[in-house]
PDB file of C-alpha atoms in Angstrom:
ATOM      1  CA  SER G   1     160.087  95.754 102.023  1.00  0.00           C
ATOM      2  CA  PHE G   2     162.967  98.205 102.303  1.00  0.00           C
ATOM      3  CA  THR G   3     166.696  97.828 102.902  1.00  0.00           C
ATOM      4  CA  VAL G   4     169.201  99.365 105.296  1.00  0.00           C
ATOM      5  CA  VAL G   5     172.970  99.479 104.782  1.00  0.00           C
ATOM      6  CA  LEU G   6     175.811 101.404 106.403  1.00  0.00           C
ATOM      7  CA  THR G   7     177.747 103.981 104.409  1.00  0.00           C
ATOM      8  CA  SER G   8     181.111 103.140 106.017  1.00  0.00           C
ATOM      9  CA  GLN G   9     182.769 100.245 107.755  1.00  0.00           C
ATOM     10  CA  PRO G  10     182.284 100.363 111.524  1.00  0.00           C
ATOM     11  CA  VAL G  11     185.019  99.429 114.018  1.00  0.00           C
ATOM     12  CA  ALA G  12     182.392  97.726 116.228  1.00  0.00           C
ATOM     13  CA  ASP G  13     178.987  96.183 115.817  1.00  0.00           C
ATOM     14  CA  VAL G  14     176.156  98.636 115.087  1.00  0.00           C
ATOM     15  CA  VAL G  15     172.665  97.681 116.284  1.00  0.00           C
ATOM     16  CA  VAL G  16     169.643  99.550 114.874  1.00  0.00           C
ATOM     17  CA  PRO G  17     166.269  98.988 116.664  1.00  0.00           C
ATOM     18  CA  VAL G  18     163.315  98.390 114.343  1.00  0.00           C
ATOM     19  CA  ALA G  19     159.626  98.820 115.343  1.00  0.00           C
ATOM     20  CA  SER G  20     156.215  99.598 113.862  1.00  0.00           C
ATOM     21  CA  SER G  21     154.466 102.743 115.071  1.00  0.00           C
ATOM     22  CA  ASP G  22     151.068 100.976 114.799  1.00  0.00           C
ATOM     23  CA  LEU G  23     150.887  97.241 115.326  1.00  0.00           C
ATOM     24  CA  THR G  24     147.190  97.263 114.370  1.00  0.00           C
ATOM     25  CA  GLU G  25     148.164  98.304 110.821  1.00  0.00           C
ATOM     26  CA  GLY G  26     151.578  96.714 110.180  1.00  0.00           C
ATOM     27  CA  ILE G  27     154.278  94.594 111.798  1.00  0.00           C
ATOM     28  CA  VAL G  28     157.965  93.888 111.157  1.00  0.00           C
ATOM     29  CA  ALA G  29     159.609  90.518 111.497  1.00  0.00           C
ATOM     30  CA  MET G  30     162.616  91.621 113.587  1.00  0.00           C
ATOM     31  CA  THR G  31     163.259  93.965 116.476  1.00  0.00           C
ATOM     32  CA  SER G  32     166.721  95.118 115.310  1.00  0.00           C
ATOM     33  CA  LEU G  33     169.352  95.003 112.588  1.00  0.00           C
ATOM     34  CA  THR G  34     172.985  94.255 113.385  1.00  0.00           C
ATOM     35  CA  PHE G  35     175.811  95.431 111.170  1.00  0.00           C
ATOM     36  CA  THR G  36     179.411  94.297 111.614  1.00  0.00           C
ATOM     37  CA  ALA G  37     182.760  95.104 110.049  1.00  0.00           C
ATOM     38  CA  VAL G  38     182.106  92.138 107.750  1.00  0.00           C
ATOM     39  CA  ASN G  39     178.515  92.757 106.540  1.00  0.00           C
ATOM     40  CA  TRP G  40     178.286  96.557 106.876  1.00  0.00           C
ATOM     41  CA  ASN G  41     177.988  97.054 103.103  1.00  0.00           C
ATOM     42  CA  MET G  42     175.428  94.281 102.570  1.00  0.00           C
ATOM     43  CA  PRO G  43     171.846  95.675 102.499  1.00  0.00           C
ATOM     44  CA  GLN G  44     169.604  94.101 105.141  1.00  0.00           C
ATOM     45  CA  THR G  45     165.931  93.737 104.164  1.00  0.00           C
ATOM     46  CA  VAL G  46     163.074  94.692 106.453  1.00  0.00           C
ATOM     47  CA  THR G  47     159.729  93.166 105.441  1.00  0.00           C
ATOM     48  CA  VAL G  48     156.601  94.954 106.654  1.00  0.00           C
ATOM     49  CA  THR G  49     153.331  92.974 106.771  1.00  0.00           C
ATOM     50  CA  GLY G  50     149.919  94.626 106.795  1.00  0.00           C
ATOM     51  CA  VAL G  51     147.442  93.747 109.549  1.00  0.00           C
ATOM     52  CA  ASP G  52     143.704  93.282 108.980  1.00  0.00           C
ATOM     53  CA  ASP G  53     141.699  95.126 111.629  1.00  0.00           C
ATOM     54  CA  PHE G  54     138.221  94.288 110.137  1.00  0.00           C
ATOM     55  CA  VAL G  55     137.208  97.957 110.474  1.00  0.00           C
ATOM     56  CA  LYS G  56     136.390 100.099 107.444  1.00  0.00           C
ATOM     57  CA  ASP G  57     138.873 102.819 108.356  1.00  0.00           C
ATOM     58  CA  GLY G  58     140.352 103.675 104.984  1.00  0.00           C
ATOM     59  CA  ASP G  59     144.030 103.559 104.017  1.00  0.00           C
ATOM     60  CA  ILE G  60     146.029 104.241 107.196  1.00  0.00           C
ATOM     61  CA  PRO G  61     149.584 105.658 107.204  1.00  0.00           C
ATOM     62  CA  TYR G  62     152.088 104.477 109.821  1.00  0.00           C
ATOM     63  CA  THR G  63     155.841 104.375 110.265  1.00  0.00           C
ATOM     64  CA  VAL G  64     158.550 101.773 110.604  1.00  0.00           C
ATOM     65  CA  VAL G  65     160.765 103.445 113.164  1.00  0.00           C
ATOM     66  CA  LEU G  66     164.560 102.979 112.920  1.00  0.00           C
ATOM     67  CA  ASP G  67     165.799 104.167 116.302  1.00  0.00           C
ATOM     68  CA  ALA G  68     169.180 105.583 117.159  1.00  0.00           C
ATOM     69  CA  ALA G  69     171.943 103.024 116.745  1.00  0.00           C
ATOM     70  CA  THR G  70     173.845 101.549 119.666  1.00  0.00           C
ATOM     71  CA  SER G  71     177.575 100.875 119.154  1.00  0.00           C
ATOM     72  CA  THR G  72     180.955 101.325 120.800  1.00  0.00           C
ATOM     73  CA  ASP G  73     182.042 102.857 117.492  1.00  0.00           C
ATOM     74  CA  PRO G  74     181.744 106.578 118.222  1.00  0.00           C
ATOM     75  CA  ASN G  75     180.997 107.259 114.576  1.00  0.00           C
ATOM     76  CA  TYR G  76     177.735 105.265 114.777  1.00  0.00           C
ATOM     77  CA  SER G  77     176.754 105.472 118.435  1.00  0.00           C
ATOM     78  CA  GLY G  78     173.473 107.422 118.654  1.00  0.00           C
ATOM     79  CA  VAL G  79     173.153 107.946 114.917  1.00  0.00           C
ATOM     80  CA  ASP G  80     169.422 107.825 114.039  1.00  0.00           C
ATOM     81  CA  PRO G  81     168.517 106.518 110.564  1.00  0.00           C
ATOM     82  CA  VAL G  82     165.546 107.983 108.719  1.00  0.00           C
ATOM     83  CA  ASP G  83     162.224 106.327 109.486  1.00  0.00           C
ATOM     84  CA  VAL G  84     160.167 104.671 106.711  1.00  0.00           C
ATOM     85  CA  THR G  85     156.566 105.706 106.002  1.00  0.00           C
ATOM     86  CA  VAL G  86     154.094 103.002 105.049  1.00  0.00           C
ATOM     87  CA  THR G  87     150.374 102.965 104.119  1.00  0.00           C
ATOM     88  CA  ASN G  88     148.169  99.996 104.978  1.00  0.00           C
ATOM     89  CA  THR G  89     145.498  99.676 102.275  1.00  0.00           C
ATOM     90  CA  ASP G  90     142.032  98.987 103.707  1.00  0.00           C
ATOM     91  CA  ASN G  91     140.140  95.952 102.403  1.00  0.00           C
ATOM     92  CA  ASP G  92     136.991  96.260 104.519  1.00  0.00           C
ATOM     93  CA  VAL G  93     133.543  97.225 103.220  1.00  0.00           C
ATOM     94  CA  ALA G  94     130.817  98.352 105.593  1.00  0.00           C
ATOM     95  CA  GLY G  95     127.556  96.582 104.876  1.00  0.00           C
ATOM     96  CA  PHE G  96     125.269  93.674 105.631  1.00  0.00           C
ATOM     97  CA  THR G  97     125.007  90.131 104.367  1.00  0.00           C
ATOM     98  CA  VAL G  98     121.405  88.842 104.521  1.00  0.00           C
ATOM     99  CA  THR G  99     120.952  85.130 103.767  1.00  0.00           C
ATOM    100  CA  PRO G 100     118.622  84.276 102.066  1.00  0.00           C
ATOM    101  CA  THR G 101     116.645  87.259 100.813  1.00  0.00           C
ATOM    102  CA  THR G 102     114.128  85.302  98.708  1.00  0.00           C
ATOM    103  CA  GLY G 103     112.370  81.956  98.644  1.00  0.00           C
ATOM    104  CA  LEU G 104     111.251  81.834 102.279  1.00  0.00           C
ATOM    105  CA  VAL G 105     107.893  80.158 102.933  1.00  0.00           C
ATOM    106  CA  THR G 106     105.803  80.178 106.096  1.00  0.00           C
ATOM    107  CA  THR G 107     102.443  78.458 106.547  1.00  0.00           C
ATOM    108  CA  GLU G 108      99.139  79.397 108.133  1.00  0.00           C
ATOM    109  CA  ALA G 109      99.574  76.294 110.293  1.00  0.00           C
ATOM    110  CA  GLY G 110     102.339  78.173 112.114  1.00  0.00           C
ATOM    111  CA  GLY G 111     105.194  76.996 109.929  1.00  0.00           C
ATOM    112  CA  THR G 112     108.372  79.040 110.232  1.00  0.00           C
ATOM    113  CA  ALA G 113     111.250  80.162 108.032  1.00  0.00           C
ATOM    114  CA  SER G 114     114.557  81.773 109.016  1.00  0.00           C
ATOM    115  CA  PHE G 115     117.226  84.061 107.639  1.00  0.00           C
ATOM    116  CA  THR G 116     120.455  85.502 109.048  1.00  0.00           C
ATOM    117  CA  VAL G 117     122.005  88.951 109.126  1.00  0.00           C
ATOM    118  CA  VAL G 118     125.699  89.681 109.683  1.00  0.00           C
ATOM    119  CA  LEU G 119     127.931  92.732 109.199  1.00  0.00           C
ATOM    120  CA  THR G 120     130.719  92.727 106.629  1.00  0.00           C
ATOM    121  CA  SER G 121     133.112  94.800 108.760  1.00  0.00           C
ATOM    122  CA  GLN G 122     133.704  95.551 112.418  1.00  0.00           C
ATOM    123  CA  PRO G 123     131.850  98.653 113.603  1.00  0.00           C
ATOM    124  CA  VAL G 124     133.357 101.166 116.004  1.00  0.00           C
ATOM    125  CA  ALA G 125     129.967 101.569 117.727  1.00  0.00           C
ATOM    126  CA  ASP G 126     126.808  99.487 118.147  1.00  0.00           C
ATOM    127  CA  VAL G 127     124.701  99.059 115.008  1.00  0.00           C
ATOM    128  CA  VAL G 128     120.929  98.655 115.479  1.00  0.00           C
ATOM    129  CA  VAL G 129     118.797  97.370 112.582  1.00  0.00           C
ATOM    130  CA  PRO G 130     114.971  97.642 112.849  1.00  0.00           C
ATOM    131  CA  VAL G 131     113.016  94.501 111.865  1.00  0.00           C
ATOM    132  CA  THR G 132     109.320  94.562 110.885  1.00  0.00           C
ATOM    133  CA  SER G 133     106.780  92.558 108.889  1.00  0.00           C
ATOM    134  CA  THR G 134     104.805  94.354 106.194  1.00  0.00           C
ATOM    135  CA  ASP G 135     101.759  92.189 107.001  1.00  0.00           C
ATOM    136  CA  VAL G 136     101.392  90.895 110.548  1.00  0.00           C
ATOM    137  CA  THR G 137      98.205  89.079 109.484  1.00  0.00           C
ATOM    138  CA  GLU G 138     100.398  86.787 107.384  1.00  0.00           C
ATOM    139  CA  GLY G 139     103.719  86.578 109.252  1.00  0.00           C
ATOM    140  CA  THR G 140     105.417  87.922 112.363  1.00  0.00           C
ATOM    141  CA  VAL G 141     108.959  88.281 113.703  1.00  0.00           C
ATOM    142  CA  PRO G 142     109.898  87.854 117.382  1.00  0.00           C
ATOM    143  CA  VAL G 143     112.219  90.886 117.584  1.00  0.00           C
ATOM    144  CA  ALA G 144     111.842  94.570 116.795  1.00  0.00           C
ATOM    145  CA  SER G 145     115.532  95.062 116.040  1.00  0.00           C
ATOM    146  CA  LEU G 146     118.941  93.419 115.778  1.00  0.00           C
ATOM    147  CA  THR G 147     121.963  94.883 117.570  1.00  0.00           C
ATOM    148  CA  PHE G 148     125.529  94.276 116.412  1.00  0.00           C
ATOM    149  CA  ALA G 149     128.512  95.228 118.568  1.00  0.00           C
ATOM    150  CA  ALA G 150     132.250  95.294 117.949  1.00  0.00           C
ATOM    151  CA  THR G 151     132.435  91.889 119.665  1.00  0.00           C
ATOM    152  CA  ASP G 152     129.766  89.991 117.722  1.00  0.00           C
ATOM    153  CA  TRP G 153     129.586  91.817 114.381  1.00  0.00           C
ATOM    154  CA  ASN G 154     130.748  88.691 112.505  1.00  0.00           C
ATOM    155  CA  VAL G 155     128.310  86.331 114.267  1.00  0.00           C
ATOM    156  CA  PRO G 156     125.180  85.825 112.109  1.00  0.00           C
ATOM    157  CA  HIS G 157     121.995  86.929 113.885  1.00  0.00           C
ATOM    158  CA  ALA G 158     119.065  84.630 113.029  1.00  0.00           C
ATOM    159  CA  VAL G 159     115.511  85.905 112.539  1.00  0.00           C
ATOM    160  CA  THR G 160     112.670  83.361 112.602  1.00  0.00           C
ATOM    161  CA  VAL G 161     109.483  84.318 110.761  1.00  0.00           C
ATOM    162  CA  THR G 162     106.236  82.612 111.836  1.00  0.00           C
ATOM    163  CA  GLY G 163     103.192  82.263 109.593  1.00  0.00           C
ATOM    164  CA  VAL G 164      99.831  83.541 110.860  1.00  0.00           C
ATOM    165  CA  ASP G 165      96.469  81.819 110.248  1.00  0.00           C
ATOM    166  CA  ASP G 166      93.813  84.306 109.087  1.00  0.00           C
ATOM    167  CA  PHE G 167      91.018  81.708 108.494  1.00  0.00           C
ATOM    168  CA  VAL G 168      90.284  83.275 105.086  1.00  0.00           C
ATOM    169  CA  LYS G 169      90.765  81.389 101.849  1.00  0.00           C
ATOM    170  CA  ASP G 170      93.013  84.013 100.301  1.00  0.00           C
ATOM    171  CA  GLY G 171      95.653  81.877  98.611  1.00  0.00           C
ATOM    172  CA  ASN G 172      99.384  82.060  99.195  1.00  0.00           C
ATOM    173  CA  LEU G 173     100.175  85.673 100.054  1.00  0.00           C
ATOM    174  CA  ASP G 174     103.527  87.410  99.695  1.00  0.00           C
ATOM    175  CA  TYR G 175     104.854  89.764 102.343  1.00  0.00           C
ATOM    176  CA  THR G 176     108.214  91.242 103.284  1.00  0.00           C
ATOM    177  CA  ILE G 177     110.406  91.343 106.349  1.00  0.00           C
ATOM    178  CA  VAL G 178     111.772  94.866 106.234  1.00  0.00           C
ATOM    179  CA  LEU G 179     115.262  95.506 107.585  1.00  0.00           C
ATOM    180  CA  GLY G 180     115.257  99.239 108.147  1.00  0.00           C
ATOM    181  CA  ALA G 181     118.123 101.699 107.875  1.00  0.00           C
ATOM    182  CA  ALA G 182     120.673 101.109 110.632  1.00  0.00           C
ATOM    183  CA  ALA G 183     121.117 103.479 113.557  1.00  0.00           C
ATOM    184  CA  SER G 184     124.713 103.931 114.744  1.00  0.00           C
ATOM    185  CA  THR G 185     127.251 106.568 115.716  1.00  0.00           C
ATOM    186  CA  ASP G 186     129.663 104.742 113.416  1.00  0.00           C
ATOM    187  CA  PRO G 187     129.489 106.855 110.229  1.00  0.00           C
ATOM    188  CA  ASN G 188     130.232 103.779 108.125  1.00  0.00           C
ATOM    189  CA  TYR G 189     126.947 102.158 109.237  1.00  0.00           C
ATOM    190  CA  ALA G 190     124.661 105.077 110.089  1.00  0.00           C
ATOM    191  CA  SER G 191     121.584 104.901 107.799  1.00  0.00           C
ATOM    192  CA  VAL G 192     122.926 101.939 105.793  1.00  0.00           C
ATOM    193  CA  ASP G 193     119.857  99.953 104.696  1.00  0.00           C
ATOM    194  CA  PRO G 194     120.189  96.138 104.484  1.00  0.00           C
ATOM    195  CA  ALA G 195     118.314  94.099 101.897  1.00  0.00           C
ATOM    196  CA  ASP G 196     114.742  93.147 102.796  1.00  0.00           C
ATOM    197  CA  VAL G 197     113.577  89.523 102.842  1.00  0.00           C
ATOM    198  CA  ALA G 198     110.731  88.234 100.659  1.00  0.00           C
ATOM    199  CA  VAL G 199     108.408  85.645 102.238  1.00  0.00           C
ATOM    200  CA  SER G 200     105.257  83.820 101.116  1.00  0.00           C
ATOM    201  CA  ASN G 201     102.654  82.521 103.585  1.00  0.00           C
ATOM    202  CA  ALA G 202     101.040  79.289 102.351  1.00  0.00           C
ATOM    203  CA  ASP G 203      97.255  79.295 102.765  1.00  0.00           C
ATOM    204  CA  ASN G 204      95.650  76.339 104.561  1.00  0.00           C
ATOM    205  CA  ASP G 205      92.018  77.399 104.322  1.00  0.00           C
ATOM    206  CA  VAL G 206      89.346  75.754 102.150  1.00  0.00           C
ATOM    207  CA  ALA G 207      86.077  77.494 101.389  1.00  0.00           C
ATOM    208  CA  GLY G 208      83.094  75.245 101.910  1.00  0.00           C
ATOM    209  CA  PHE G 209      80.249  74.059 104.113  1.00  0.00           C
ATOM    210  CA  SER G 210      80.425  71.418 106.799  1.00  0.00           C
ATOM    211  CA  VAL G 211      77.034  69.700 107.285  1.00  0.00           C
ATOM    212  CA  ILE G 212      76.701  67.354 110.290  1.00  0.00           C
ATOM    213  CA  PRO G 213      75.030  64.941 109.884  1.00  0.00           C
ATOM    214  CA  ALA G 214      74.316  65.124 106.168  1.00  0.00           C
ATOM    215  CA  ALA G 215      72.283  61.910 105.896  1.00  0.00           C
ATOM    216  CA  ASP G 216      70.095  59.357 107.692  1.00  0.00           C
ATOM    217  CA  LEU G 217      67.914  61.882 109.503  1.00  0.00           C
ATOM    218  CA  VAL G 218      64.474  60.570 110.511  1.00  0.00           C
ATOM    219  CA  THR G 219      61.291  62.476 111.277  1.00  0.00           C
ATOM    220  CA  THR G 220      57.876  60.995 111.986  1.00  0.00           C
ATOM    221  CA  GLU G 221      54.304  61.862 111.049  1.00  0.00           C
ATOM    222  CA  ALA G 222      53.676  62.196 114.766  1.00  0.00           C
ATOM    223  CA  GLY G 223      55.560  65.489 114.546  1.00  0.00           C
ATOM    224  CA  SER G 224      58.951  64.372 115.808  1.00  0.00           C
ATOM    225  CA  THR G 225      61.987  66.303 114.621  1.00  0.00           C
ATOM    226  CA  ALA G 226      65.553  65.772 113.448  1.00  0.00           C
ATOM    227  CA  SER G 227      68.335  68.318 113.324  1.00  0.00           C
ATOM    228  CA  PHE G 228      71.575  68.994 111.503  1.00  0.00           C
ATOM    229  CA  ALA G 229      74.112  71.782 111.777  1.00  0.00           C
ATOM    230  CA  ILE G 230      75.896  73.823 109.128  1.00  0.00           C
ATOM    231  CA  VAL G 231      79.110  75.823 109.530  1.00  0.00           C
ATOM    232  CA  LEU G 232      81.537  77.389 107.067  1.00  0.00           C
ATOM    233  CA  THR G 233      85.035  75.969 106.758  1.00  0.00           C
ATOM    234  CA  SER G 234      86.705  79.363 106.246  1.00  0.00           C
ATOM    235  CA  GLN G 235      86.030  82.975 107.140  1.00  0.00           C
ATOM    236  CA  PRO G 236      84.128  84.741 104.359  1.00  0.00           C
ATOM    237  CA  LEU G 237      85.006  88.205 103.113  1.00  0.00           C
ATOM    238  CA  ALA G 238      81.296  89.078 102.848  1.00  0.00           C
ATOM    239  CA  ARG G 239      77.951  87.738 104.103  1.00  0.00           C
ATOM    240  CA  VAL G 240      77.033  84.297 102.786  1.00  0.00           C
ATOM    241  CA  THR G 241      73.338  83.461 102.432  1.00  0.00           C
ATOM    242  CA  LEU G 242      72.422  79.799 102.056  1.00  0.00           C
ATOM    243  CA  PRO G 243      68.816  78.997 100.983  1.00  0.00           C
ATOM    244  CA  VAL G 244      67.191  76.073 102.827  1.00  0.00           C
ATOM    245  CA  ALA G 245      64.011  74.266 101.733  1.00  0.00           C
ATOM    246  CA  SER G 246      62.229  70.934 102.051  1.00  0.00           C
ATOM    247  CA  SER G 247      61.829  68.960  98.866  1.00  0.00           C
ATOM    248  CA  ASP G 248      58.421  67.683 100.082  1.00  0.00           C
ATOM    249  CA  LEU G 249      56.390  69.881 102.384  1.00  0.00           C
ATOM    250  CA  THR G 250      53.849  67.076 102.792  1.00  0.00           C
ATOM    251  CA  GLU G 251      56.523  65.036 104.604  1.00  0.00           C
ATOM    252  CA  GLY G 252      58.731  67.542 106.426  1.00  0.00           C
ATOM    253  CA  THR G 253      59.264  71.262 106.925  1.00  0.00           C
ATOM    254  CA  VAL G 254      62.101  73.533 107.988  1.00  0.00           C
ATOM    255  CA  PRO G 255      61.540  76.709 110.046  1.00  0.00           C
ATOM    256  CA  VAL G 256      63.871  78.966 108.044  1.00  0.00           C
ATOM    257  CA  ALA G 257      64.190  79.879 104.386  1.00  0.00           C
ATOM    258  CA  SER G 258      67.889  80.626 104.597  1.00  0.00           C
ATOM    259  CA  LEU G 259      70.929  80.767 106.848  1.00  0.00           C
ATOM    260  CA  ARG G 260      73.240  83.738 106.985  1.00  0.00           C
ATOM    261  CA  PHE G 261      76.949  83.509 107.795  1.00  0.00           C
ATOM    262  CA  THR G 262      79.195  86.523 108.366  1.00  0.00           C
ATOM    263  CA  ALA G 263      82.857  87.152 109.152  1.00  0.00           C
ATOM    264  CA  THR G 264      81.954  87.018 112.854  1.00  0.00           C
ATOM    265  CA  ASN G 265      79.698  83.929 113.054  1.00  0.00           C
ATOM    266  CA  TRP G 266      81.095  81.811 110.208  1.00  0.00           C
ATOM    267  CA  ASN G 267      82.565  79.235 112.593  1.00  0.00           C
ATOM    268  CA  VAL G 268      79.486  78.998 114.840  1.00  0.00           C
ATOM    269  CA  PRO G 269      77.316  76.010 113.774  1.00  0.00           C
ATOM    270  CA  GLN G 270      73.770  76.968 112.836  1.00  0.00           C
ATOM    271  CA  THR G 271      71.171  74.302 113.570  1.00  0.00           C
ATOM    272  CA  VAL G 272      68.298  73.437 111.246  1.00  0.00           C
ATOM    273  CA  THR G 273      65.455  71.470 112.804  1.00  0.00           C
ATOM    274  CA  VAL G 274      63.294  69.399 110.437  1.00  0.00           C
ATOM    275  CA  THR G 275      59.762  68.576 111.565  1.00  0.00           C
ATOM    276  CA  GLY G 276      57.777  65.623 110.206  1.00  0.00           C
ATOM    277  CA  VAL G 277      54.317  66.271 108.683  1.00  0.00           C
ATOM    278  CA  ASP G 278      51.307  63.952 109.047  1.00  0.00           C
ATOM    279  CA  ASP G 279      49.534  63.385 105.735  1.00  0.00           C
ATOM    280  CA  PHE G 280      46.974  60.918 107.113  1.00  0.00           C
ATOM    281  CA  VAL G 281      47.739  58.489 104.276  1.00  0.00           C
ATOM    282  CA  LYS G 282      49.232  55.075 104.832  1.00  0.00           C
ATOM    283  CA  ASP G 283      52.030  55.574 102.338  1.00  0.00           C
ATOM    284  CA  GLY G 284      54.983  53.999 104.108  1.00  0.00           C
ATOM    285  CA  ASN G 285      58.222  55.704 105.065  1.00  0.00           C
ATOM    286  CA  ILE G 286      58.904  58.470 102.573  1.00  0.00           C
ATOM    287  CA  ALA G 287      62.362  59.810 101.832  1.00  0.00           C
ATOM    288  CA  TYR G 288      62.752  63.519 101.164  1.00  0.00           C
ATOM    289  CA  LEU G 289      65.520  66.110 101.128  1.00  0.00           C
ATOM    290  CA  VAL G 290      66.361  69.293 102.901  1.00  0.00           C
ATOM    291  CA  MET G 291      67.706  71.167  99.932  1.00  0.00           C
ATOM    292  CA  LEU G 292      70.695  73.441 100.435  1.00  0.00           C
ATOM    293  CA  ARG G 293      70.672  75.702  97.385  1.00  0.00           C
ATOM    294  CA  ALA G 294      73.593  77.622  95.839  1.00  0.00           C
ATOM    295  CA  ALA G 295      74.869  80.304  98.188  1.00  0.00           C
ATOM    296  CA  THR G 296      74.735  83.998  97.359  1.00  0.00           C
ATOM    297  CA  SER G 297      77.629  86.244  98.368  1.00  0.00           C
ATOM    298  CA  THR G 298      79.957  88.915  97.027  1.00  0.00           C
ATOM    299  CA  ASP G 299      82.818  86.753  98.319  1.00  0.00           C
ATOM    300  CA  PRO G 300      83.954  84.901  95.181  1.00  0.00           C
ATOM    301  CA  ASN G 301      85.026  81.941  97.312  1.00  0.00           C
ATOM    302  CA  TYR G 302      81.408  81.279  98.340  1.00  0.00           C
ATOM    303  CA  ALA G 303      79.302  82.799  95.565  1.00  0.00           C
ATOM    304  CA  GLY G 304      77.376  80.006  93.832  1.00  0.00           C
ATOM    305  CA  MET G 305      78.729  77.238  96.068  1.00  0.00           C
ATOM    306  CA  ASP G 306      76.106  74.551  96.380  1.00  0.00           C
ATOM    307  CA  PRO G 307      76.400  72.194  99.406  1.00  0.00           C
ATOM    308  CA  THR G 308      75.151  68.627  99.255  1.00  0.00           C
ATOM    309  CA  ASP G 309      71.485  68.258 100.225  1.00  0.00           C
ATOM    310  CA  VAL G 310      70.583  66.561 103.491  1.00  0.00           C
ATOM    311  CA  THR G 311      68.646  63.280 103.353  1.00  0.00           C
TER     312      THR G 311
END
């Protein structure tokens, strides 16, 4: 605030126009001050109110202009009071608010998680923020960048992260959504780097063998056969060799000594055909096993895993 008062009693009303030189920085509550022969020596207060422009533009000087007075008193007609200089203190900070930056979880089943990005002040030019995943085998984002303009800078932009299924039993893996340094001709935002977002992708893979069927197979001494299939339940990191043998070669045989699964054929069922053997003895129906021994592999998920034998 400041005050204005006349230095002598006028013989007619004196009207002094009042205006701000920059309405985007400060405003005054009245358009003029009127002094009369009665109140000429009573100071009149002018209150100046700062305006928030949402732009990080620093402390801006402006002026409250007191224009030349109008009056039929020739002593005051056209007299121009001194103007008043004012500074509007800036309260804006250029930056980004990213919510949340930790604790996000996606899943290999395609589960998603989201976060938002918003500017903390109004830019004077478009602000473009690159968006990337550090591991697209674990999670992806649908956009390559976010663009903020002077019209939507305060509207949170949502980013949805989608988990990716890699078929490997690799546990819950952490990755990051990187928000790169901003590109803008606004010097307040050029190269400003928002906080990155930490995400974990929950694993849904289980290392193991699926044997179908695993029981009730029947061969005959007439040489008839029975078959079963074996497939891995997750993609191995190295070749998996599974030994196969008959527990009684006088009753049934298998044509292979082992099955080999790789990262390319792990999900392709491999068939084992069991052939009955004739022993020429009337010994009734004899049960035996096709033994699936402990697997060998440099993949720790499969090394030493021993599937259930087939009856």
